[in-house]
GROMACS .gro file of C-alpha atoms in nm:
model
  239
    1UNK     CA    1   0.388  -1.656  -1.232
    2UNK     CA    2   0.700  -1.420  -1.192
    3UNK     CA    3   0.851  -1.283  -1.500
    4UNK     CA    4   1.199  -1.106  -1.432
    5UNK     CA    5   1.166  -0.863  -1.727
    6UNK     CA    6   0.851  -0.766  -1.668
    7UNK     CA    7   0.991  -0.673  -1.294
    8UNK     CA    8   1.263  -0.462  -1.425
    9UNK     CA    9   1.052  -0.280  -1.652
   10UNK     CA   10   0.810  -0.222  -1.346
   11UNK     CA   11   1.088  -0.106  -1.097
   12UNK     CA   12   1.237   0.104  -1.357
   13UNK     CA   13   0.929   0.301  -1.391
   14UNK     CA   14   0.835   0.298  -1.004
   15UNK     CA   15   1.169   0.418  -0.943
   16UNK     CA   16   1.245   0.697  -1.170
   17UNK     CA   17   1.333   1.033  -1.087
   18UNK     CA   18   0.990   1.181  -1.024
   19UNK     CA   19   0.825   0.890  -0.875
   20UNK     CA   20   1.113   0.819  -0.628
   21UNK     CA   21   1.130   1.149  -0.540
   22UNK     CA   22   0.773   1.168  -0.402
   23UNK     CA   23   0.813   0.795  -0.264
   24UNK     CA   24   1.097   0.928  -0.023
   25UNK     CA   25   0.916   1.280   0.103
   26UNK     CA   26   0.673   1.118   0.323
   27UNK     CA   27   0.917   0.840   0.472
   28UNK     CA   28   1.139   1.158   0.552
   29UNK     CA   29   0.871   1.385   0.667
   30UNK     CA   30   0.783   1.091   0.950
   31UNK     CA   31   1.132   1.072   1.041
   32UNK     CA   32   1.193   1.434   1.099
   33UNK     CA   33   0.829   1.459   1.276
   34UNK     CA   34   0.947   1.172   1.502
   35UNK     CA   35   1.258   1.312   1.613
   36UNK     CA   36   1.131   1.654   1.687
   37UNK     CA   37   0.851   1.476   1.896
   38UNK     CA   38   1.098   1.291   2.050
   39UNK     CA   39   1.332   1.595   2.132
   40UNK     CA   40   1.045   1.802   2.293
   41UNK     CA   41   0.806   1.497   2.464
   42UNK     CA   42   1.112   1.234   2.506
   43UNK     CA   43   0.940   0.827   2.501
   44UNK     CA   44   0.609   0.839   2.577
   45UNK     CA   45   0.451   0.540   2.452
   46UNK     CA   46   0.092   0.695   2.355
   47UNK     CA   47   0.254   0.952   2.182
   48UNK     CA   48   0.437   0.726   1.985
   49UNK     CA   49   0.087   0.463   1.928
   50UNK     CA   50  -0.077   0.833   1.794
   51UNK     CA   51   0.180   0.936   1.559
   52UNK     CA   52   0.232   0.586   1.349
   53UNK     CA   53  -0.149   0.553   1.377
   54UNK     CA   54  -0.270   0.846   1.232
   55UNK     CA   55   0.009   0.937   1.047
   56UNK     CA   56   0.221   0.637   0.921
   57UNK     CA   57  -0.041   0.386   0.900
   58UNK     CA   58  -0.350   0.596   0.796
   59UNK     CA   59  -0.174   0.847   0.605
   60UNK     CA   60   0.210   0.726   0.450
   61UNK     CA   61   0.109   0.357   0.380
   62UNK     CA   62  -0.192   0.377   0.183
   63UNK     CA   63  -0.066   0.671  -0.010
   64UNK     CA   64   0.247   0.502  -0.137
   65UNK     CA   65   0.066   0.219  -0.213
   66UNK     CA   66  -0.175   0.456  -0.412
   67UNK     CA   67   0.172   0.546  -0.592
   68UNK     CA   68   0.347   0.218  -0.632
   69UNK     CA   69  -0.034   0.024  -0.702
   70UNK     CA   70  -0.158   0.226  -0.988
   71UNK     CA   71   0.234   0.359  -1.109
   72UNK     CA   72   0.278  -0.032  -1.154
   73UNK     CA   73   0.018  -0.064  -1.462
   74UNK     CA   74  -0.169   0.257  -1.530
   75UNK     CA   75   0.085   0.471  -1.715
   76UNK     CA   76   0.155   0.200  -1.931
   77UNK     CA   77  -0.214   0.180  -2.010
   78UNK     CA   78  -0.294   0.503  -2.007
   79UNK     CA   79   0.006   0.593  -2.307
   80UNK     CA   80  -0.089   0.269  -2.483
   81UNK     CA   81   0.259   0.089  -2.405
   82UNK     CA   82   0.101  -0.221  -2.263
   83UNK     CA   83   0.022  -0.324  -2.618
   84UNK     CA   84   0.371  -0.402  -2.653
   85UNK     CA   85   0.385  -0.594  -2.401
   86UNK     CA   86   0.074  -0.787  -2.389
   87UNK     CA   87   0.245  -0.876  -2.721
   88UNK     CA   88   0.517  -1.060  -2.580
   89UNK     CA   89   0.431  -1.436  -2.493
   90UNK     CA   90   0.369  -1.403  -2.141
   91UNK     CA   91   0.098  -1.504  -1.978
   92UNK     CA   92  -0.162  -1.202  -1.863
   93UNK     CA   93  -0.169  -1.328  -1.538
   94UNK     CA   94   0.146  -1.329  -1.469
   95UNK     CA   95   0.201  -1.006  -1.559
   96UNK     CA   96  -0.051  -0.897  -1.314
   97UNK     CA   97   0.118  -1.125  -1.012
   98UNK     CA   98   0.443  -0.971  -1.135
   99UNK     CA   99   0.312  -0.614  -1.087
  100UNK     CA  100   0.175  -0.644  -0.778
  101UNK     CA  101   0.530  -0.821  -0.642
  102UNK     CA  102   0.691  -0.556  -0.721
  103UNK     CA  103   0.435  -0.231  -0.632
  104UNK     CA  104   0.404  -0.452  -0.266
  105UNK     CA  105   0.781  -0.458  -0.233
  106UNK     CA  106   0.781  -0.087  -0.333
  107UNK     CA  107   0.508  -0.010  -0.045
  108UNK     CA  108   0.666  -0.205   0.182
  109UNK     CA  109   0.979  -0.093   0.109
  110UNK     CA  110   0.883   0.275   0.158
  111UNK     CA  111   0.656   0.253   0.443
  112UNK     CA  112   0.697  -0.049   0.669
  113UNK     CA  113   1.112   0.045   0.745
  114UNK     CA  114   1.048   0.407   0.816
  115UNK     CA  115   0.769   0.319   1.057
  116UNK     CA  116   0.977   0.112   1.215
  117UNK     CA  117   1.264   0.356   1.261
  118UNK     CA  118   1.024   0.647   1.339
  119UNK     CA  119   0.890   0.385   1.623
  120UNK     CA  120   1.233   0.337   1.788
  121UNK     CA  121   1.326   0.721   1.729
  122UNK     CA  122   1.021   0.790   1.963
  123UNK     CA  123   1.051   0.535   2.204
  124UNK     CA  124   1.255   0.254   2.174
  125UNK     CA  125   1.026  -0.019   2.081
  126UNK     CA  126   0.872   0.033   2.419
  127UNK     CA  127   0.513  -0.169   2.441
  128UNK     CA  128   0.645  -0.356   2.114
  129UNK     CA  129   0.473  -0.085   1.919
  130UNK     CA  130   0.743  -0.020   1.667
  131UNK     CA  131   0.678  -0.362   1.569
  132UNK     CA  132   0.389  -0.333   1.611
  133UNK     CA  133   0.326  -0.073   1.361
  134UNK     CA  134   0.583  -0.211   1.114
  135UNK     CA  135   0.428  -0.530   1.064
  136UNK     CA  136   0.061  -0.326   1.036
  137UNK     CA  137   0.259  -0.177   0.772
  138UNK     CA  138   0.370  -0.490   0.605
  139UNK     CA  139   0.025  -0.604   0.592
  140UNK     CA  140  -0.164  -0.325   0.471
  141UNK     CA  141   0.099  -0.257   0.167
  142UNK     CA  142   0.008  -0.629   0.004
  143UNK     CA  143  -0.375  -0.517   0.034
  144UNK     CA  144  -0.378  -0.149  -0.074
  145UNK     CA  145  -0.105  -0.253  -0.363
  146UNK     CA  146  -0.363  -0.509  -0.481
  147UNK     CA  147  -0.655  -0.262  -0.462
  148UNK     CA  148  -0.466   0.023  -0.622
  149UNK     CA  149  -0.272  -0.194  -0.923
  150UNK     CA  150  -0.686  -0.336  -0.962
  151UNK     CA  151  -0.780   0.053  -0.992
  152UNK     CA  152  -0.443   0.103  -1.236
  153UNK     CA  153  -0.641  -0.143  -1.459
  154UNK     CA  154  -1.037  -0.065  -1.457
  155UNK     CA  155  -0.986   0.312  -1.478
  156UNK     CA  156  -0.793   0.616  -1.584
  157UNK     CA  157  -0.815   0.774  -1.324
  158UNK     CA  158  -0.672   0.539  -1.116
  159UNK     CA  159  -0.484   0.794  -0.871
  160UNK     CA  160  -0.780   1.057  -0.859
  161UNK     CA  161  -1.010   0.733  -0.724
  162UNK     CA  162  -0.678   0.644  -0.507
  163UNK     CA  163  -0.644   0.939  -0.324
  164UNK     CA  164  -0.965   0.964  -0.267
  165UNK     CA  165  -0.940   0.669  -0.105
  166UNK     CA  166  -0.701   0.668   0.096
  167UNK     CA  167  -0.730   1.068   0.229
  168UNK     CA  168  -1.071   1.030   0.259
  169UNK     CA  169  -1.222   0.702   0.328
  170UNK     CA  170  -0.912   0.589   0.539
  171UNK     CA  171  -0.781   0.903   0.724
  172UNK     CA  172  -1.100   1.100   0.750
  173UNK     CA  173  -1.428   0.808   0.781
  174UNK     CA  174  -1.225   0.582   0.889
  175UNK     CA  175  -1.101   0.757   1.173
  176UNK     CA  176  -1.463   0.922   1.272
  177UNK     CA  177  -1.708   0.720   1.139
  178UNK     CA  178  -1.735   0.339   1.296
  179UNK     CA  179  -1.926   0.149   1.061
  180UNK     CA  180  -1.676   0.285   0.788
  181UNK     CA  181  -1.395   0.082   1.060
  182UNK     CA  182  -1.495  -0.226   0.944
  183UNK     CA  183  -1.386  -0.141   0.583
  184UNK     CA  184  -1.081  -0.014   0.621
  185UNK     CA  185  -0.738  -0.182   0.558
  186UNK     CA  186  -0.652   0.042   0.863
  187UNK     CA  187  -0.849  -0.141   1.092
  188UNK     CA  188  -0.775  -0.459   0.943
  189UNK     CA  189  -0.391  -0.416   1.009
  190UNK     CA  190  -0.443  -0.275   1.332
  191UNK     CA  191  -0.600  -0.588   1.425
  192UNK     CA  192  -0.277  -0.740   1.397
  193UNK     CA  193  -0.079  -0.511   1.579
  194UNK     CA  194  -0.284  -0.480   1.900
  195UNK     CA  195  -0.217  -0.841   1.886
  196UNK     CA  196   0.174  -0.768   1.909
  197UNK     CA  197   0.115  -0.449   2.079
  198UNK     CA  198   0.181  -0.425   2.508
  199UNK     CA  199  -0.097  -0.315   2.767
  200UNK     CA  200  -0.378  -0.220   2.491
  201UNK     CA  201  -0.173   0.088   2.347
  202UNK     CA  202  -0.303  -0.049   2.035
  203UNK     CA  203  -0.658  -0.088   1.977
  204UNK     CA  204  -0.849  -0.213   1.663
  205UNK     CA  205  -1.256  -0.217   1.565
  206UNK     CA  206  -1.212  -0.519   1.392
  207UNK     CA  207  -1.130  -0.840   1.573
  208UNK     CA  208  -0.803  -1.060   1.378
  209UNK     CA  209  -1.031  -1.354   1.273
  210UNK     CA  210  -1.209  -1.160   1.094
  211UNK     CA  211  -0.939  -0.904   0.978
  212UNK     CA  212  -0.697  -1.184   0.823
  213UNK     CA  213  -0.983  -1.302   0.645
  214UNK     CA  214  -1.082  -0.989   0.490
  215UNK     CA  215  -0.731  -0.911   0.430
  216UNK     CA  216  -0.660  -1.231   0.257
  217UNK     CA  217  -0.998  -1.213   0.051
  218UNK     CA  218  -0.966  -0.838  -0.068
  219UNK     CA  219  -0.627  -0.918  -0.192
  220UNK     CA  220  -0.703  -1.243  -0.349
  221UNK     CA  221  -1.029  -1.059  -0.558
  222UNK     CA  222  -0.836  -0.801  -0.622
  223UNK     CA  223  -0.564  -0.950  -0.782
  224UNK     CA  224  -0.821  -1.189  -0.960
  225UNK     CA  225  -1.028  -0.926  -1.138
  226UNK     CA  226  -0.674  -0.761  -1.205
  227UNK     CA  227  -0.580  -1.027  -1.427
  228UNK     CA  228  -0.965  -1.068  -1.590
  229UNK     CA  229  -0.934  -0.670  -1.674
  230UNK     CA  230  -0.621  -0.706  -1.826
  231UNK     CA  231  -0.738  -1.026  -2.072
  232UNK     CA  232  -1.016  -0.816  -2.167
  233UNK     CA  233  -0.765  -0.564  -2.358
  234UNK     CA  234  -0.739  -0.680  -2.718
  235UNK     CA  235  -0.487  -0.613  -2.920
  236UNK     CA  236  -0.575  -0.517  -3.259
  237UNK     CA  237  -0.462  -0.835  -3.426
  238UNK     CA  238  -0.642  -1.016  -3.192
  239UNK     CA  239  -0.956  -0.943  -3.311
   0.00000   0.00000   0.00000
Protein backbone atom coordinates (compact mmCIF):
# COMPACT_ATOMS: atom_id res chain seq x y z
CA UNK A 1 0.00 0.00 0.00
CA UNK A 2 3.18 2.30 0.31
CA UNK A 3 5.14 2.91 -2.75
CA UNK A 4 8.61 4.69 -1.99
CA UNK A 5 8.80 6.41 -5.41
CA UNK A 6 5.66 7.59 -5.48
CA UNK A 7 6.62 9.27 -1.87
CA UNK A 8 9.60 10.97 -3.21
CA UNK A 9 7.92 12.30 -6.10
CA UNK A 10 5.16 13.61 -3.59
CA UNK A 11 7.66 15.21 -1.05
CA UNK A 12 9.59 16.64 -3.81
CA UNK A 13 6.70 18.57 -4.99
CA UNK A 14 5.27 19.42 -1.37
CA UNK A 15 8.57 20.64 -0.57
CA UNK A 16 9.78 22.84 -3.26
CA UNK A 17 10.74 26.27 -3.06
CA UNK A 18 7.34 27.94 -3.24
CA UNK A 19 5.35 25.49 -1.40
CA UNK A 20 7.85 25.25 1.53
CA UNK A 21 8.09 28.66 1.70
CA UNK A 22 4.39 29.25 2.50
CA UNK A 23 4.39 25.91 4.69
CA UNK A 24 6.96 27.65 7.13
CA UNK A 25 5.22 31.42 7.34
CA UNK A 26 2.44 30.39 9.48
CA UNK A 27 4.49 27.94 11.85
CA UNK A 28 6.78 31.15 12.25
CA UNK A 29 4.11 33.70 12.50
CA UNK A 30 2.70 31.48 15.75
CA UNK A 31 6.03 31.39 17.15
CA UNK A 32 6.77 35.04 17.02
CA UNK A 33 2.95 35.77 18.18
CA UNK A 34 3.67 33.44 21.15
CA UNK A 35 6.68 34.96 22.34
CA UNK A 36 5.53 38.49 22.15
CA UNK A 37 2.38 37.29 24.16
CA UNK A 38 4.53 35.77 26.39
CA UNK A 39 6.91 38.84 26.85
CA UNK A 40 3.98 41.30 27.58
CA UNK A 41 1.22 38.77 29.55
CA UNK A 42 4.03 36.20 30.94
CA UNK A 43 2.11 32.28 31.54
CA UNK A 44 -1.26 32.66 31.78
CA UNK A 45 -2.84 29.51 31.00
CA UNK A 46 -6.18 30.91 29.23
CA UNK A 47 -4.20 32.99 27.23
CA UNK A 48 -2.26 30.30 26.06
CA UNK A 49 -5.81 27.72 25.59
CA UNK A 50 -7.05 31.07 23.27
CA UNK A 51 -4.14 31.48 21.14
CA UNK A 52 -3.56 27.59 19.93
CA UNK A 53 -7.39 27.44 19.74
CA UNK A 54 -8.23 30.01 17.55
CA UNK A 55 -5.17 30.42 15.95
CA UNK A 56 -3.09 27.15 15.66
CA UNK A 57 -5.80 24.74 15.64
CA UNK A 58 -8.60 26.64 13.76
CA UNK A 59 -6.47 28.61 11.61
CA UNK A 60 -2.53 26.98 10.90
CA UNK A 61 -3.66 23.26 10.88
CA UNK A 62 -6.37 23.11 8.52
CA UNK A 63 -4.71 25.51 6.19
CA UNK A 64 -1.55 23.49 5.77
CA UNK A 65 -3.41 20.62 5.39
CA UNK A 66 -5.40 22.56 2.61
CA UNK A 67 -1.67 22.94 1.17
CA UNK A 68 -0.09 19.61 1.72
CA UNK A 69 -3.88 17.67 0.94
CA UNK A 70 -4.63 19.05 -2.44
CA UNK A 71 -0.50 19.96 -3.35
CA UNK A 72 -0.24 16.04 -2.88
CA UNK A 73 -2.44 15.12 -6.15
CA UNK A 74 -4.01 18.15 -7.76
CA UNK A 75 -1.14 19.76 -9.65
CA UNK A 76 -0.32 16.62 -11.06
CA UNK A 77 -3.89 16.36 -12.29
CA UNK A 78 -4.49 19.54 -13.07
CA UNK A 79 -1.08 19.67 -15.75
CA UNK A 80 -1.99 16.14 -16.88
CA UNK A 81 1.25 14.47 -15.26
CA UNK A 82 -0.67 11.80 -13.45
CA UNK A 83 -1.07 10.03 -16.76
CA UNK A 84 2.40 9.10 -16.45
CA UNK A 85 2.10 7.78 -13.58
CA UNK A 86 -1.11 6.01 -13.48
CA UNK A 87 0.96 4.36 -16.27
CA UNK A 88 3.36 2.80 -14.14
CA UNK A 89 2.18 -0.65 -12.60
CA UNK A 90 1.13 0.47 -9.36
CA UNK A 91 -1.82 -0.08 -7.94
CA UNK A 92 -4.36 3.19 -7.84
CA UNK A 93 -4.92 2.68 -4.43
CA UNK A 94 -1.89 2.73 -3.33
CA UNK A 95 -1.05 5.67 -4.82
CA UNK A 96 -3.79 7.35 -3.03
CA UNK A 97 -2.65 5.74 0.62
CA UNK A 98 0.82 6.88 -0.46
CA UNK A 99 -0.33 10.50 -0.94
CA UNK A 100 -2.10 10.93 1.92
CA UNK A 101 1.13 9.41 4.11
CA UNK A 102 2.98 11.76 3.00
CA UNK A 103 0.52 15.20 2.81
CA UNK A 104 -0.39 13.86 6.78
CA UNK A 105 3.31 13.77 7.64
CA UNK A 106 3.65 17.17 5.87
CA UNK A 107 0.62 18.63 8.11
CA UNK A 108 1.78 17.18 10.95
CA UNK A 109 5.04 18.03 10.43
CA UNK A 110 4.24 21.75 9.98
CA UNK A 111 1.61 22.23 12.47
CA UNK A 112 1.55 19.77 15.36
CA UNK A 113 5.61 20.74 16.47
CA UNK A 114 5.10 24.44 16.29
CA UNK A 115 1.98 24.19 18.42
CA UNK A 116 3.71 22.46 20.69
CA UNK A 117 6.64 24.86 21.00
CA UNK A 118 4.33 27.94 20.80
CA UNK A 119 2.48 26.05 23.92
CA UNK A 120 5.64 25.84 26.09
CA UNK A 121 6.86 29.43 24.83
CA UNK A 122 3.57 30.71 26.52
CA UNK A 123 3.41 28.74 29.44
CA UNK A 124 5.31 25.88 30.03
CA UNK A 125 3.01 23.08 29.41
CA UNK A 126 1.08 24.38 32.34
CA UNK A 127 -2.62 22.56 32.50
CA UNK A 128 -1.00 19.98 29.92
CA UNK A 129 -2.29 22.24 27.22
CA UNK A 130 0.74 22.24 25.01
CA UNK A 131 0.02 18.70 24.70
CA UNK A 132 -2.88 19.16 24.65
CA UNK A 133 -3.03 21.17 21.59
CA UNK A 134 -0.25 19.21 19.86
CA UNK A 135 -1.90 16.03 19.84
CA UNK A 136 -5.38 18.06 18.62
CA UNK A 137 -3.00 18.88 16.02
CA UNK A 138 -1.86 15.42 15.24
CA UNK A 139 -5.33 14.38 14.88
CA UNK A 140 -6.88 16.89 12.84
CA UNK A 141 -3.85 16.81 10.13
CA UNK A 142 -4.76 12.85 9.22
CA UNK A 143 -8.52 14.12 8.74
CA UNK A 144 -8.20 17.46 6.90
CA UNK A 145 -5.18 15.73 4.71
CA UNK A 146 -7.73 13.06 3.76
CA UNK A 147 -10.50 15.59 3.01
CA UNK A 148 -8.26 17.96 1.12
CA UNK A 149 -6.08 15.12 -1.06
CA UNK A 150 -10.21 13.77 -1.70
CA UNK A 151 -10.87 17.52 -2.96
CA UNK A 152 -7.20 17.38 -4.96
CA UNK A 153 -9.01 14.54 -6.86
CA UNK A 154 -12.89 15.42 -7.55
CA UNK A 155 -12.14 19.04 -8.50
CA UNK A 156 -9.92 21.71 -9.91
CA UNK A 157 -10.37 23.83 -7.76
CA UNK A 158 -9.37 21.96 -5.06
CA UNK A 159 -7.67 24.94 -2.97
CA UNK A 160 -10.47 27.61 -3.83
CA UNK A 161 -13.10 24.81 -2.14
CA UNK A 162 -10.15 24.33 0.60
CA UNK A 163 -9.87 27.60 1.79
CA UNK A 164 -13.11 28.06 1.84
CA UNK A 165 -13.24 25.53 4.07
CA UNK A 166 -11.13 25.90 6.35
CA UNK A 167 -11.36 30.10 6.74
CA UNK A 168 -14.80 29.89 6.64
CA UNK A 169 -16.57 26.89 7.80
CA UNK A 170 -13.84 26.17 10.51
CA UNK A 171 -12.60 29.60 11.81
CA UNK A 172 -15.68 31.67 11.19
CA UNK A 173 -19.14 28.98 11.66
CA UNK A 174 -17.39 26.95 13.47
CA UNK A 175 -16.43 29.25 16.01
CA UNK A 176 -20.04 31.18 16.12
CA UNK A 177 -22.42 28.99 14.93
CA UNK A 178 -23.11 25.63 17.23
CA UNK A 179 -24.80 23.32 15.10
CA UNK A 180 -21.90 23.97 12.51
CA UNK A 181 -19.59 22.51 15.97
CA UNK A 182 -20.61 19.27 15.37
CA UNK A 183 -19.01 19.27 11.84
CA UNK A 184 -15.97 20.52 12.36
CA UNK A 185 -12.59 18.64 12.59
CA UNK A 186 -12.00 21.47 15.18
CA UNK A 187 -14.35 20.25 17.50
CA UNK A 188 -13.61 16.79 16.85
CA UNK A 189 -9.87 17.25 17.93
CA UNK A 190 -10.72 19.35 20.68
CA UNK A 191 -12.58 16.55 22.03
CA UNK A 192 -9.43 14.91 22.54
CA UNK A 193 -7.57 17.49 24.08
CA UNK A 194 -10.00 18.57 26.83
CA UNK A 195 -9.52 14.99 27.57
CA UNK A 196 -5.64 15.65 28.17
CA UNK A 197 -6.26 19.15 29.05
CA UNK A 198 -6.15 20.31 33.24
CA UNK A 199 -9.17 22.03 35.11
CA UNK A 200 -11.54 22.42 31.86
CA UNK A 201 -9.15 25.06 30.08
CA UNK A 202 -10.11 23.06 27.19
CA UNK A 203 -13.57 22.66 26.22
CA UNK A 204 -15.13 20.81 23.18
CA UNK A 205 -19.04 20.67 21.68
CA UNK A 206 -18.55 17.33 20.72
CA UNK A 207 -18.16 14.57 23.27
CA UNK A 208 -14.80 11.90 22.31
CA UNK A 209 -17.09 8.87 21.60
CA UNK A 210 -18.52 10.42 19.22
CA UNK A 211 -15.54 12.59 17.92
CA UNK A 212 -13.11 9.44 17.35
CA UNK A 213 -15.78 7.98 15.49
CA UNK A 214 -16.37 10.72 13.19
CA UNK A 215 -12.78 11.25 12.92
CA UNK A 216 -12.04 7.72 12.03
CA UNK A 217 -15.11 7.55 9.54
CA UNK A 218 -14.42 10.93 7.63
CA UNK A 219 -10.95 9.78 7.07
CA UNK A 220 -11.69 6.28 6.14
CA UNK A 221 -14.54 7.71 3.28
CA UNK A 222 -12.40 10.03 2.37
CA UNK A 223 -9.59 8.15 1.52
CA UNK A 224 -12.05 5.50 -0.04
CA UNK A 225 -13.71 7.73 -2.61
CA UNK A 226 -10.03 9.09 -3.13
CA UNK A 227 -8.97 5.98 -4.57
CA UNK A 228 -12.59 5.33 -6.60
CA UNK A 229 -11.94 9.02 -8.21
CA UNK A 230 -8.67 8.24 -9.18
CA UNK A 231 -9.70 4.62 -11.03
CA UNK A 232 -12.21 6.53 -12.79
CA UNK A 233 -9.32 8.50 -14.82
CA UNK A 234 -8.68 6.57 -18.02
CA UNK A 235 -5.88 6.70 -19.77
CA UNK A 236 -6.26 6.91 -23.38
CA UNK A 237 -5.11 3.41 -24.15
CA UNK A 238 -7.29 2.21 -21.74
CA UNK A 239 -10.21 2.75 -23.49
Amino acid sequence: MYNPTVARLTYRALLGRRRAAILFVLPLLLIVISVAVRSFTGADDQVTADLLGSFALATMVPLIGVIAGTGAIGPEIDDGSIVYLLAKPVKRSTIIFTKLIVAIAVTMAFSAIPTLIAGFLLNGNGQQIAIAYTVAALVASIAYAAVFLLLGTVTRHAVVFGLVYALVWESLFGSLVPGARTLSVQQWSLALAQRIGENGVISSDVGLPLAVILLIGVTAAATWYAGQKLRTLKLAGEE
